[in-house]
């Protein structure tokens, strides 16, 4: 499987294009998918793609604009609990 897909979308974050390409290639169910990131642009892209967003709070330097996160992870091992 070719995971190099940067050439397969026109717009980067906060547009949902890269997430939509990844979901399609992985045959992932958007209802069961979570995009994990640390910026408001990650949140915007995830929600625009119709999936949930998890904020990695331990790495987010500026948590402004990410109050609508579906999940907030204070530590990396909390992500494992999600699956």
Tab-separated table of C-alpha atoms in Angstrom:
chain	number	residue	atom	x	y	z
A	1	UNK	CA	0.000	0.000	0.000
A	2	UNK	CA	1.332	3.407	-0.968
A	3	UNK	CA	0.988	5.720	2.017
A	4	UNK	CA	2.676	8.631	0.263
A	5	UNK	CA	-0.417	10.623	-0.617
A	6	UNK	CA	0.713	14.236	-0.419
A	7	UNK	CA	0.293	14.575	-4.171
A	8	UNK	CA	-3.270	13.228	-3.985
A	9	UNK	CA	-4.956	16.257	-2.451
A	10	UNK	CA	-5.176	19.883	-3.368
A	11	UNK	CA	-5.501	21.614	-0.004
A	12	UNK	CA	-3.747	20.964	3.291
A	13	UNK	CA	-5.034	21.572	6.796
A	14	UNK	CA	-7.340	23.072	7.879
A	15	UNK	CA	-9.070	21.669	4.786
A	16	UNK	CA	-10.142	18.037	5.274
A	17	UNK	CA	-8.484	16.822	2.063
A	18	UNK	CA	-5.524	14.885	3.562
A	19	UNK	CA	-7.751	13.180	6.127
A	20	UNK	CA	-10.332	12.220	3.505
A	21	UNK	CA	-7.610	10.706	1.308
A	22	UNK	CA	-6.262	8.710	4.263
A	23	UNK	CA	-9.730	7.470	5.253
A	24	UNK	CA	-10.398	6.339	1.692
A	25	UNK	CA	-7.066	4.579	1.294
A	26	UNK	CA	-7.385	2.824	4.632
A	27	UNK	CA	-11.042	1.933	4.047
A	28	UNK	CA	-11.689	3.479	7.453
A	29	UNK	CA	-15.153	4.157	8.805
A	30	UNK	CA	-15.378	7.885	9.611
A	31	UNK	CA	-17.766	7.103	12.482
A	32	UNK	CA	-15.042	4.985	14.089
A	33	UNK	CA	-12.113	7.287	13.285
A	34	UNK	CA	-10.322	9.887	15.395
A	35	UNK	CA	-7.744	12.362	14.152
A	36	UNK	CA	-5.206	13.189	16.837
A	37	UNK	CA	-3.308	16.448	16.803
A	38	UNK	CA	-2.244	19.496	18.750
A	39	UNK	CA	-3.520	22.576	16.915
A	40	UNK	CA	-6.778	24.281	16.052
A	41	UNK	CA	-6.021	23.475	12.397
A	42	UNK	CA	-5.963	19.764	13.218
A	43	UNK	CA	-9.341	20.130	14.938
A	44	UNK	CA	-10.805	22.076	12.021
A	45	UNK	CA	-9.577	19.509	9.499
A	46	UNK	CA	-10.927	16.576	11.517
A	47	UNK	CA	-14.362	18.079	11.999
A	48	UNK	CA	-14.524	19.197	8.351
A	49	UNK	CA	-13.791	15.570	7.410
A	50	UNK	CA	-16.648	14.443	9.646
A	51	UNK	CA	-14.542	12.644	12.227
A	52	UNK	CA	-13.748	13.182	15.880
A	53	UNK	CA	-10.673	15.026	17.097
A	54	UNK	CA	-8.367	14.152	19.983
A	55	UNK	CA	-6.149	16.868	21.412
A	56	UNK	CA	-2.719	15.822	22.631
A	57	UNK	CA	-2.633	18.292	25.482
A	58	UNK	CA	0.874	17.305	26.584
A	59	UNK	CA	2.263	18.608	23.290
A	60	UNK	CA	-0.055	21.481	22.506
A	61	UNK	CA	1.869	24.698	23.014
A	62	UNK	CA	-1.190	26.828	22.387
A	63	UNK	CA	-4.534	25.226	23.188
A	64	UNK	CA	-6.451	28.267	22.012
A	65	UNK	CA	-9.130	27.316	19.509
A	66	UNK	CA	-9.246	23.629	20.445
A	67	UNK	CA	-11.942	23.769	23.114
A	68	UNK	CA	-14.232	21.764	20.826
A	69	UNK	CA	-11.983	18.691	20.971
A	70	UNK	CA	-13.923	15.450	21.315
A	71	UNK	CA	-11.148	13.983	23.453
A	72	UNK	CA	-8.327	15.558	25.438
A	73	UNK	CA	-5.314	13.381	26.150
A	74	UNK	CA	-3.082	14.504	29.009
A	75	UNK	CA	-0.699	11.551	28.536
A	76	UNK	CA	0.126	9.350	25.531
A	77	UNK	CA	-1.123	6.151	27.157
A	78	UNK	CA	-4.641	7.605	27.315
A	79	UNK	CA	-4.875	7.195	23.543
A	80	UNK	CA	-4.575	3.424	23.937
A	81	UNK	CA	-7.636	3.459	26.198
A	82	UNK	CA	-9.623	4.858	23.268
A	83	UNK	CA	-9.087	1.735	21.187
